[in-house]
C-alpha cells in the first residue's frame, strides 16, 4: 500500500491526487513501454483506447505472458469485484478491458466476487446484503459482453468448498507480520480480514488446479489491488509450484467531486450503472470542473482540463474519437468552450451510455446461470 503525505492507495481506500510515477516506484511495477504495446498489437491488430491513452499504464510480467503465448501456451484472465453496493462506471474500466483481452486472446476469465471481504470489512454490511450485491454486480459484468462457457463468475461464500483448500495452502506460507506490512492491518483488525488476502490469491492458481496443469494468469485491475499480488500471490507461487501471476494495472477514474477516485461511499460523486439516466445527467451537471470563477476569466485564461473530472470522463469512457477529444481539450484550454456546454455534452453521452448498458444489464438476468459457478 502507499500512504504518502499527498495521497493514499490501498485496496480499500484511494484518496488525494495520485502520483502514478511514484506509485510505480513504490510498488516496484513496470511502466508499459511502446515496445510492449507493439508486441500486443501484433496479436490484437489494434491498440485498445485504454492502452493508447495510458489508462492502463503499468504491469508485472506482461512480457513473460506474451512469451508464453507466443510459445503456444494459453493464459487465463482473472479479475473481480468486492460487492459492497451497486457498480459504478469506474468499475467498468477494468472489465471492458478484460473483455477486449478475452476476445483478442481467446482467454478464459475467472471472476471473483469477494462478498466475504465486503462483509468483513464494512461493519454495517450483512452477509446477506453483500451476497445479494454479488448477483446485482454480476449483471454488470455480463453486460460487458463476456463469453458464456469461457467466463466463470463465483461468490467466495458460495464457492468456498473449492476455494478453501487452496486458501489454507497459501495461508501456511504467510506470516502475520507479512500481512501487516503489506496491508497495514492493526490490532483492532478482525481476524477474518487478516486471512482474507489468501482467498483473493486463490484464483491466480485455480485453473491450474482444476485442469491439473500449470497455466499462466493475467490480472487486469486498477493498481489499488496490486498488494494482493505483490505481497501474497507472487510470493507463494514458487513455493506451491505455480507460475507467478502477471498483472496489467489501470489508473482510477475520478469522482465528480474534487480529487480522489470515483467511490461508492460518495453517491453524488459516482455514477452508478443503475442510476436513472436523468439522475446521472444531473450529477454531471452539478460536477466540480476545472473552470474559472467567471465567464470572462474562463475566456481569458482558459479552463484547467488536467484537474477537471468532466474532461477525464471524456478521456476514460465517453469520447472514443481522438480528434474530438483533442478538440475538447484545445477548446477548454483556449477558453472557447465553457463548462456548462461541456457538461451538457457529457451528460447526453452518459445518458446514452447508461440507457444502452441498462438494456444489456436487464437481458443479463436470463443469462446468470450460464456464468455463475458454485460448489
Ligand atoms: P473493487 O470492488 O474495489 O473494484 C472492482 C474493480 O474496479 C477497479 N476500480 C476502479 N477502476 C477504475 N477507476 C475506479 N475509480 C475504480 N475503482 C475500483 C478495482 O481495481 C477492481 O479491479 N478485492 C477486490 C475484488 C477482487 C479483485 C480480484 C479485483 C477480487 N479478486 C482480482 C481485481 C482483480 C475489490 O474489492 O474490488
mmCIF file of C-alpha atoms in Angstrom, residues 41-372:
data_model
loop_
_atom_site.group_PDB
_atom_site.id
_atom_site.type_symbol
_atom_site.label_atom_id
_atom_site.label_comp_id
_atom_site.label_asym_id
_atom_site.label_seq_id
_atom_site.Cartn_x
_atom_site.Cartn_y
_atom_site.Cartn_z
ATOM 1 C CA UNK A 41 -0.651 -5.037 -31.309
ATOM 2 C CA UNK A 42 0.827 -7.993 -33.212
ATOM 3 C CA UNK A 43 -1.835 -10.171 -31.559
ATOM 4 C CA UNK A 44 -4.763 -7.770 -31.201
ATOM 5 C CA UNK A 45 -4.492 -5.972 -34.554
ATOM 6 C CA UNK A 46 -5.062 -2.582 -32.936
ATOM 7 C CA UNK A 47 -4.133 -0.811 -29.740
ATOM 8 C CA UNK A 48 -7.104 -0.534 -27.391
ATOM 9 C CA UNK A 49 -8.078 3.014 -26.462
ATOM 10 C CA UNK A 50 -7.194 2.339 -22.802
ATOM 11 C CA UNK A 51 -3.625 1.487 -23.827
ATOM 12 C CA UNK A 52 -3.341 4.328 -26.335
ATOM 13 C CA UNK A 53 -4.416 6.816 -23.665
ATOM 14 C CA UNK A 54 -2.242 5.201 -20.964
ATOM 15 C CA UNK A 55 -5.297 4.478 -18.794
ATOM 16 C CA UNK A 56 -3.736 1.012 -18.468
ATOM 17 C CA UNK A 57 -0.189 2.125 -17.811
ATOM 18 C CA UNK A 58 1.744 -0.349 -15.690
ATOM 19 C CA UNK A 59 2.341 -4.101 -15.444
ATOM 20 C CA UNK A 60 4.184 -7.020 -13.935
ATOM 21 C CA UNK A 61 5.485 -9.763 -16.248
ATOM 22 C CA UNK A 62 3.298 -8.856 -19.225
ATOM 23 C CA UNK A 63 6.327 -9.525 -21.464
ATOM 24 C CA UNK A 64 6.586 -13.000 -19.903
ATOM 25 C CA UNK A 65 2.865 -13.686 -20.568
ATOM 26 C CA UNK A 66 3.417 -12.729 -24.223
ATOM 27 C CA UNK A 67 6.494 -15.011 -24.388
ATOM 28 C CA UNK A 68 4.375 -17.927 -23.143
ATOM 29 C CA UNK A 69 1.517 -17.066 -25.514
ATOM 30 C CA UNK A 70 3.882 -16.824 -28.477
ATOM 31 C CA UNK A 71 5.310 -20.212 -27.472
ATOM 32 C CA UNK A 72 1.782 -21.648 -27.791
ATOM 33 C CA UNK A 73 0.773 -21.627 -24.101
ATOM 34 C CA UNK A 74 -2.668 -20.100 -23.433
ATOM 35 C CA UNK A 75 -3.126 -17.843 -20.428
ATOM 36 C CA UNK A 76 -6.314 -17.205 -18.454
ATOM 37 C CA UNK A 77 -7.649 -13.896 -17.149
ATOM 38 C CA UNK A 78 -8.565 -13.226 -13.547
ATOM 39 C CA UNK A 79 -10.338 -10.171 -12.166
ATOM 40 C CA UNK A 80 -13.046 -9.385 -9.615
ATOM 41 C CA UNK A 81 -15.299 -7.151 -7.598
ATOM 42 C CA UNK A 82 -15.935 -6.524 -3.909
ATOM 43 C CA UNK A 83 -19.767 -6.376 -3.888
ATOM 44 C CA UNK A 84 -20.277 -3.580 -1.375
ATOM 45 C CA UNK A 85 -23.020 -1.859 -3.359
ATOM 46 C CA UNK A 86 -24.017 -1.165 -6.932
ATOM 47 C CA UNK A 87 -21.404 -0.969 -9.683
ATOM 48 C CA UNK A 88 -20.201 2.499 -10.706
ATOM 49 C CA UNK A 89 -18.833 3.369 -14.134
ATOM 50 C CA UNK A 90 -15.226 3.384 -12.811
ATOM 51 C CA UNK A 91 -15.514 -0.354 -12.108
ATOM 52 C CA UNK A 92 -16.382 -0.915 -15.754
ATOM 53 C CA UNK A 93 -12.936 0.300 -16.869
ATOM 54 C CA UNK A 94 -11.034 -2.921 -15.992
ATOM 55 C CA UNK A 95 -13.983 -5.082 -17.072
ATOM 56 C CA UNK A 96 -14.286 -3.520 -20.531
ATOM 57 C CA UNK A 97 -10.550 -4.026 -20.994
ATOM 58 C CA UNK A 98 -10.729 -7.611 -19.719
ATOM 59 C CA UNK A 99 -13.481 -8.334 -22.243
ATOM 60 C CA UNK A 100 -11.246 -6.935 -25.007
ATOM 61 C CA UNK A 101 -8.399 -9.243 -23.901
ATOM 62 C CA UNK A 102 -10.752 -12.232 -23.736
ATOM 63 C CA UNK A 103 -11.870 -11.632 -27.287
ATOM 64 C CA UNK A 104 -8.417 -10.978 -28.738
ATOM 65 C CA UNK A 105 -6.546 -13.767 -26.941
ATOM 66 C CA UNK A 106 -9.396 -16.306 -26.697
ATOM 67 C CA UNK A 107 -8.799 -16.460 -22.943
ATOM 68 C CA UNK A 108 -10.993 -17.891 -20.197
ATOM 69 C CA UNK A 109 -11.937 -15.484 -17.411
ATOM 70 C CA UNK A 110 -12.287 -16.309 -13.705
ATOM 71 C CA UNK A 111 -14.236 -13.520 -11.987
ATOM 72 C CA UNK A 112 -14.191 -13.435 -8.181
ATOM 73 C CA UNK A 113 -16.936 -11.751 -6.128
ATOM 74 C CA UNK A 114 -15.463 -11.109 -2.685
ATOM 75 C CA UNK A 115 -18.715 -10.970 -0.712
ATOM 76 C CA UNK A 116 -16.751 -12.320 2.288
ATOM 77 C CA UNK A 117 -14.294 -9.378 2.101
ATOM 78 C CA UNK A 118 -17.015 -6.737 1.982
ATOM 79 C CA UNK A 119 -18.916 -8.346 4.855
ATOM 80 C CA UNK A 120 -15.728 -8.490 6.956
ATOM 81 C CA UNK A 121 -14.531 -5.003 6.043
ATOM 82 C CA UNK A 122 -17.708 -2.977 6.373
ATOM 83 C CA UNK A 123 -19.163 -3.003 9.886
ATOM 84 C CA UNK A 124 -22.678 -2.261 8.677
ATOM 85 C CA UNK A 125 -22.800 -4.802 5.839
ATOM 86 C CA UNK A 126 -24.614 -8.089 6.458
ATOM 87 C CA UNK A 127 -23.516 -11.226 4.645
ATOM 88 C CA UNK A 128 -26.935 -11.450 3.025
ATOM 89 C CA UNK A 129 -26.501 -7.944 1.608
ATOM 90 C CA UNK A 130 -23.024 -8.485 0.166
ATOM 91 C CA UNK A 131 -24.114 -11.819 -1.350
ATOM 92 C CA UNK A 132 -27.103 -10.004 -2.882
ATOM 93 C CA UNK A 133 -24.813 -7.437 -4.476
ATOM 94 C CA UNK A 134 -22.758 -10.312 -5.924
ATOM 95 C CA UNK A 135 -25.721 -11.037 -8.175
ATOM 96 C CA UNK A 136 -26.504 -7.383 -8.922
ATOM 97 C CA UNK A 137 -22.850 -6.726 -9.866
ATOM 98 C CA UNK A 138 -22.691 -9.919 -11.930
ATOM 99 C CA UNK A 139 -25.358 -8.405 -14.210
ATOM 100 C CA UNK A 140 -22.978 -5.519 -14.965
ATOM 101 C CA UNK A 141 -20.122 -7.927 -15.638
ATOM 102 C CA UNK A 142 -22.238 -9.948 -18.067
ATOM 103 C CA UNK A 143 -23.473 -6.703 -19.709
ATOM 104 C CA UNK A 144 -19.844 -6.009 -20.693
ATOM 105 C CA UNK A 145 -20.206 -8.806 -23.257
ATOM 106 C CA UNK A 146 -18.185 -11.690 -21.780
ATOM 107 C CA UNK A 147 -18.432 -15.042 -23.472
ATOM 108 C CA UNK A 148 -20.572 -17.720 -21.781
ATOM 109 C CA UNK A 149 -18.705 -21.010 -21.423
ATOM 110 C CA UNK A 150 -15.429 -19.120 -21.131
ATOM 111 C CA UNK A 151 -16.375 -16.861 -18.213
ATOM 112 C CA UNK A 152 -16.782 -18.188 -14.674
ATOM 113 C CA UNK A 153 -18.190 -15.835 -12.029
ATOM 114 C CA UNK A 154 -18.239 -17.016 -8.417
ATOM 115 C CA UNK A 155 -19.131 -15.749 -4.963
ATOM 116 C CA UNK A 156 -16.437 -16.588 -2.387
ATOM 117 C CA UNK A 157 -19.114 -17.684 0.065
ATOM 118 C CA UNK A 158 -20.923 -19.957 -2.407
ATOM 119 C CA UNK A 159 -17.742 -21.395 -3.957
ATOM 120 C CA UNK A 160 -15.986 -21.776 -0.611
ATOM 121 C CA UNK A 161 -15.563 -25.541 -0.697
ATOM 122 C CA UNK A 162 -13.340 -25.267 -3.777
ATOM 123 C CA UNK A 163 -11.526 -22.106 -2.700
ATOM 124 C CA UNK A 164 -10.821 -23.036 0.920
ATOM 125 C CA UNK A 165 -8.449 -25.941 0.245
ATOM 126 C CA UNK A 166 -6.115 -23.719 -1.767
ATOM 127 C CA UNK A 167 -6.523 -20.798 0.653
ATOM 128 C CA UNK A 168 -5.117 -22.804 3.574
ATOM 129 C CA UNK A 169 -2.169 -23.952 1.437
ATOM 130 C CA UNK A 170 -1.426 -20.281 0.781
ATOM 131 C CA UNK A 171 -2.108 -19.124 4.350
ATOM 132 C CA UNK A 172 0.505 -21.501 5.770
ATOM 133 C CA UNK A 173 3.241 -19.503 3.991
ATOM 134 C CA UNK A 174 2.068 -16.034 5.056
ATOM 135 C CA UNK A 175 3.052 -14.772 8.481
ATOM 136 C CA UNK A 176 1.039 -12.174 10.352
ATOM 137 C CA UNK A 177 3.976 -9.781 10.120
ATOM 138 C CA UNK A 178 3.998 -10.062 6.286
ATOM 139 C CA UNK A 179 0.231 -9.466 6.100
ATOM 140 C CA UNK A 180 0.569 -6.497 8.438
ATOM 141 C CA UNK A 181 3.430 -4.978 6.448
ATOM 142 C CA UNK A 182 1.622 -5.414 3.114
ATOM 143 C CA UNK A 183 -1.880 -4.329 4.145
ATOM 144 C CA UNK A 184 -1.356 -2.157 7.221
ATOM 145 C CA UNK A 185 -3.515 -4.353 9.491
ATOM 146 C CA UNK A 186 -3.831 -3.200 13.089
ATOM 147 C CA UNK A 187 -4.523 -4.937 16.414
ATOM 148 C CA UNK A 188 -8.181 -3.962 16.038
ATOM 149 C CA UNK A 189 -8.489 -5.596 12.571
ATOM 150 C CA UNK A 190 -10.759 -8.650 12.727
ATOM 151 C CA UNK A 191 -9.035 -11.966 12.014
ATOM 152 C CA UNK A 192 -11.284 -12.612 9.012
ATOM 153 C CA UNK A 193 -9.693 -9.666 7.208
ATOM 154 C CA UNK A 194 -6.228 -10.927 8.083
ATOM 155 C CA UNK A 195 -6.946 -14.303 6.459
ATOM 156 C CA UNK A 196 -8.880 -12.807 3.530
ATOM 157 C CA UNK A 197 -5.874 -11.960 1.255
ATOM 158 C CA UNK A 198 -5.250 -15.703 0.933
ATOM 159 C CA UNK A 199 -8.756 -16.080 -0.548
ATOM 160 C CA UNK A 200 -8.138 -13.320 -3.100
ATOM 161 C CA UNK A 201 -4.888 -15.074 -4.110
ATOM 162 C CA UNK A 202 -6.588 -18.441 -4.801
ATOM 163 C CA UNK A 203 -7.995 -17.722 -8.308
ATOM 164 C CA UNK A 204 -4.448 -16.960 -9.537
ATOM 165 C CA UNK A 205 -3.873 -20.728 -9.329
ATOM 166 C CA UNK A 206 -7.402 -22.142 -9.561
ATOM 167 C CA UNK A 207 -7.464 -23.141 -13.269
ATOM 168 C CA UNK A 208 -4.035 -24.769 -12.825
ATOM 169 C CA UNK A 209 -5.549 -26.926 -10.074
ATOM 170 C CA UNK A 210 -8.848 -27.600 -11.868
ATOM 171 C CA UNK A 211 -7.075 -28.596 -15.102
ATOM 172 C CA UNK A 212 -4.088 -30.255 -13.424
ATOM 173 C CA UNK A 213 -1.594 -28.273 -15.487
ATOM 174 C CA UNK A 214 0.292 -25.085 -14.754
ATOM 175 C CA UNK A 215 -1.392 -22.140 -16.535
ATOM 176 C CA UNK A 216 -0.165 -18.528 -16.843
ATOM 177 C CA UNK A 217 -2.527 -15.958 -15.284
ATOM 178 C CA UNK A 218 -3.015 -12.316 -16.291
ATOM 179 C CA UNK A 219 -4.874 -9.961 -13.936
ATOM 180 C CA UNK A 220 -6.320 -6.720 -15.337
ATOM 181 C CA UNK A 221 -7.361 -4.355 -12.480
ATOM 182 C CA UNK A 222 -6.751 -0.848 -11.205
ATOM 183 C CA UNK A 223 -3.440 -0.541 -9.365
ATOM 184 C CA UNK A 224 -5.088 -0.498 -5.891
ATOM 185 C CA UNK A 225 -5.287 -4.320 -5.990
ATOM 186 C CA UNK A 226 -1.533 -4.758 -6.518
ATOM 187 C CA UNK A 227 -0.673 -5.537 -2.844
ATOM 188 C CA UNK A 228 -2.549 -8.851 -3.128
ATOM 189 C CA UNK A 229 -0.328 -9.960 -5.987
ATOM 190 C CA UNK A 230 2.957 -8.482 -4.841
ATOM 191 C CA UNK A 231 2.605 -9.446 -1.178
ATOM 192 C CA UNK A 232 0.746 -12.749 -1.355
ATOM 193 C CA UNK A 233 0.171 -14.455 -4.723
ATOM 194 C CA UNK A 234 3.566 -13.799 -6.313
ATOM 195 C CA UNK A 235 5.327 -14.613 -3.061
ATOM 196 C CA UNK A 236 3.710 -18.034 -2.562
ATOM 197 C CA UNK A 237 3.544 -19.098 -6.246
ATOM 198 C CA UNK A 238 7.048 -20.632 -6.450
ATOM 199 C CA UNK A 239 6.628 -22.268 -3.020
ATOM 200 C CA UNK A 240 3.496 -24.052 -4.256
ATOM 201 C CA UNK A 241 4.886 -24.867 -7.716
ATOM 202 C CA UNK A 242 2.799 -22.374 -9.739
ATOM 203 C CA UNK A 243 3.668 -19.569 -12.157
ATOM 204 C CA UNK A 244 3.653 -16.092 -10.635
ATOM 205 C CA UNK A 245 0.513 -14.249 -11.852
ATOM 206 C CA UNK A 246 1.147 -11.335 -14.243
ATOM 207 C CA UNK A 247 -0.728 -8.036 -13.967
ATOM 208 C CA UNK A 248 -1.776 -5.083 -16.064
ATOM 209 C CA UNK A 249 -2.780 -2.042 -13.999
ATOM 210 C CA UNK A 250 -5.128 0.857 -14.718
ATOM 211 C CA UNK A 251 -5.400 4.324 -13.257
ATOM 212 C CA UNK A 252 -8.537 5.398 -11.370
ATOM 213 C CA UNK A 253 -11.470 7.090 -12.987
ATOM 214 C CA UNK A 254 -12.022 10.138 -10.748
ATOM 215 C CA UNK A 255 -15.188 11.073 -8.867
ATOM 216 C CA UNK A 256 -17.235 14.100 -9.868
ATOM 217 C CA UNK A 257 -16.093 15.925 -6.738
ATOM 218 C CA UNK A 258 -12.605 17.375 -6.416
ATOM 219 C CA UNK A 259 -9.705 14.852 -6.003
ATOM 220 C CA UNK A 260 -9.789 11.082 -5.384
ATOM 221 C CA UNK A 261 -11.238 8.167 -7.325
ATOM 222 C CA UNK A 262 -14.883 7.546 -8.011
ATOM 223 C CA UNK A 263 -16.132 5.975 -4.814
ATOM 224 C CA UNK A 264 -19.434 4.364 -3.907
ATOM 225 C CA UNK A 265 -19.210 5.982 -0.459
ATOM 226 C CA UNK A 266 -19.894 9.399 -2.020
ATOM 227 C CA UNK A 267 -23.033 8.640 -4.101
ATOM 228 C CA UNK A 268 -23.300 12.138 -5.596
ATOM 229 C CA UNK A 269 -19.798 11.935 -6.991
ATOM 230 C CA UNK A 270 -20.250 8.470 -8.505
ATOM 231 C CA UNK A 271 -22.360 7.462 -11.488
ATOM 232 C CA UNK A 272 -23.864 4.062 -10.780
ATOM 233 C CA UNK A 273 -24.888 1.753 -13.593
ATOM 234 C CA UNK A 274 -28.387 1.548 -12.087
ATOM 235 C CA UNK A 275 -28.859 5.330 -11.801
ATOM 236 C CA UNK A 276 -31.882 6.520 -13.771
ATOM 237 C CA UNK A 277 -30.251 8.273 -16.768
ATOM 238 C CA UNK A 278 -31.830 11.641 -15.808
ATOM 239 C CA UNK A 279 -30.281 11.382 -12.339
ATOM 240 C CA UNK A 280 -26.872 10.676 -13.861
ATOM 241 C CA UNK A 281 -27.305 13.716 -16.120
ATOM 242 C CA UNK A 282 -27.999 15.860 -13.059
ATOM 243 C CA UNK A 283 -24.880 14.504 -11.330
ATOM 244 C CA UNK A 284 -22.792 15.501 -14.353
ATOM 245 C CA UNK A 285 -24.379 18.953 -14.486
ATOM 246 C CA UNK A 286 -23.502 19.588 -10.831
ATOM 247 C CA UNK A 287 -19.947 18.209 -11.141
ATOM 248 C CA UNK A 288 -16.836 20.016 -9.990
ATOM 249 C CA UNK A 289 -14.853 21.284 -13.018
ATOM 250 C CA UNK A 290 -11.505 22.887 -13.761
ATOM 251 C CA UNK A 291 -13.338 26.068 -14.774
ATOM 252 C CA UNK A 292 -12.623 29.633 -13.676
ATOM 253 C CA UNK A 293 -14.748 31.780 -11.373
ATOM 254 C CA UNK A 294 -16.363 33.889 -14.118
ATOM 255 C CA UNK A 295 -17.100 33.540 -17.827
ATOM 256 C CA UNK A 296 -14.780 36.478 -18.556
ATOM 257 C CA UNK A 297 -11.923 34.792 -16.703
ATOM 258 C CA UNK A 298 -12.612 31.494 -18.440
ATOM 259 C CA UNK A 299 -12.480 33.209 -21.845
ATOM 260 C CA UNK A 300 -9.219 34.973 -20.905
ATOM 261 C CA UNK A 301 -7.337 32.177 -19.042
ATOM 262 C CA UNK A 302 -8.995 29.024 -20.415
ATOM 263 C CA UNK A 303 -10.086 26.031 -18.291
ATOM 264 C CA UNK A 304 -7.900 23.524 -16.439
ATOM 265 C CA UNK A 305 -8.643 20.231 -18.198
ATOM 266 C CA UNK A 306 -5.883 18.397 -16.272
ATOM 267 C CA UNK A 307 -7.738 18.673 -12.963
ATOM 268 C CA UNK A 308 -11.269 18.504 -14.373
ATOM 269 C CA UNK A 309 -13.300 15.310 -13.802
ATOM 270 C CA UNK A 310 -15.570 16.233 -16.714
ATOM 271 C CA UNK A 311 -12.592 16.196 -19.093
ATOM 272 C CA UNK A 312 -11.389 12.932 -17.525
ATOM 273 C CA UNK A 313 -14.776 11.327 -18.174
ATOM 274 C CA UNK A 314 -14.412 12.052 -21.881
ATOM 275 C CA UNK A 315 -10.863 10.715 -21.702
ATOM 276 C CA UNK A 316 -11.739 7.455 -19.881
ATOM 277 C CA UNK A 317 -15.045 6.342 -21.345
ATOM 278 C CA UNK A 318 -17.165 8.926 -23.090
ATOM 279 C CA UNK A 319 -15.237 10.188 -26.153
ATOM 280 C CA UNK A 320 -13.668 7.476 -28.253
ATOM 281 C CA UNK A 321 -12.643 9.716 -31.145
ATOM 282 C CA UNK A 322 -9.101 11.069 -30.631
ATOM 283 C CA UNK A 323 -9.754 14.147 -32.785
ATOM 284 C CA UNK A 324 -12.908 15.043 -30.857
ATOM 285 C CA UNK A 325 -11.098 14.560 -27.550
ATOM 286 C CA UNK A 326 -8.236 16.782 -28.701
ATOM 287 C CA UNK A 327 -10.771 19.420 -29.743
ATOM 288 C CA UNK A 328 -12.456 19.368 -26.323
ATOM 289 C CA UNK A 329 -9.033 19.770 -24.692
ATOM 290 C CA UNK A 330 -7.969 22.564 -27.013
ATOM 291 C CA UNK A 331 -11.282 24.468 -26.795
ATOM 292 C CA UNK A 332 -11.236 24.180 -22.988
ATOM 293 C CA UNK A 333 -7.651 25.444 -22.706
ATOM 294 C CA UNK A 334 -8.240 28.291 -25.147
ATOM 295 C CA UNK A 335 -11.373 29.490 -23.324
ATOM 296 C CA UNK A 336 -13.612 28.833 -26.341
ATOM 297 C CA UNK A 337 -15.544 26.087 -24.509
ATOM 298 C CA UNK A 338 -17.438 26.964 -21.336
ATOM 299 C CA UNK A 339 -18.021 24.410 -18.566
ATOM 300 C CA UNK A 340 -21.838 24.484 -18.836
ATOM 301 C CA UNK A 341 -21.738 23.469 -22.516
ATOM 302 C CA UNK A 342 -19.017 20.908 -21.900
ATOM 303 C CA UNK A 343 -21.026 19.312 -19.064
ATOM 304 C CA UNK A 344 -24.263 19.300 -21.091
ATOM 305 C CA UNK A 345 -22.498 17.457 -23.926
ATOM 306 C CA UNK A 346 -21.070 14.893 -21.484
ATOM 307 C CA UNK A 347 -24.445 14.480 -19.738
ATOM 308 C CA UNK A 348 -26.028 13.451 -23.069
ATOM 309 C CA UNK A 349 -23.264 10.905 -23.684
ATOM 310 C CA UNK A 350 -23.628 9.480 -20.155
ATOM 311 C CA UNK A 351 -27.405 9.187 -20.635
ATOM 312 C CA UNK A 352 -26.984 7.274 -23.900
ATOM 313 C CA UNK A 353 -24.282 5.041 -22.385
ATOM 314 C CA UNK A 354 -26.437 4.166 -19.355
ATOM 315 C CA UNK A 355 -29.566 3.540 -21.399
ATOM 316 C CA UNK A 356 -27.669 1.017 -23.522
ATOM 317 C CA UNK A 357 -25.863 -0.558 -20.538
ATOM 318 C CA UNK A 358 -29.152 -0.926 -18.623
ATOM 319 C CA UNK A 359 -30.738 -2.679 -21.591
ATOM 320 C CA UNK A 360 -27.869 -5.213 -21.671
ATOM 321 C CA UNK A 361 -27.962 -5.481 -17.865
ATOM 322 C CA UNK A 362 -31.659 -6.444 -17.917
ATOM 323 C CA UNK A 363 -31.141 -9.072 -20.574
ATOM 324 C CA UNK A 364 -28.238 -10.483 -18.481
ATOM 325 C CA UNK A 365 -30.782 -11.625 -15.833
ATOM 326 C CA UNK A 366 -31.780 -14.570 -18.013
ATOM 327 C CA UNK A 367 -28.144 -15.499 -18.603
ATOM 328 C CA UNK A 368 -26.882 -15.608 -14.990
ATOM 329 C CA UNK A 369 -26.909 -19.417 -14.852
ATOM 330 C CA UNK A 370 -24.599 -19.617 -17.850
ATOM 331 C CA UNK A 371 -21.926 -17.624 -15.970
ATOM 332 C CA UNK A 372 -22.175 -18.387 -12.237
#
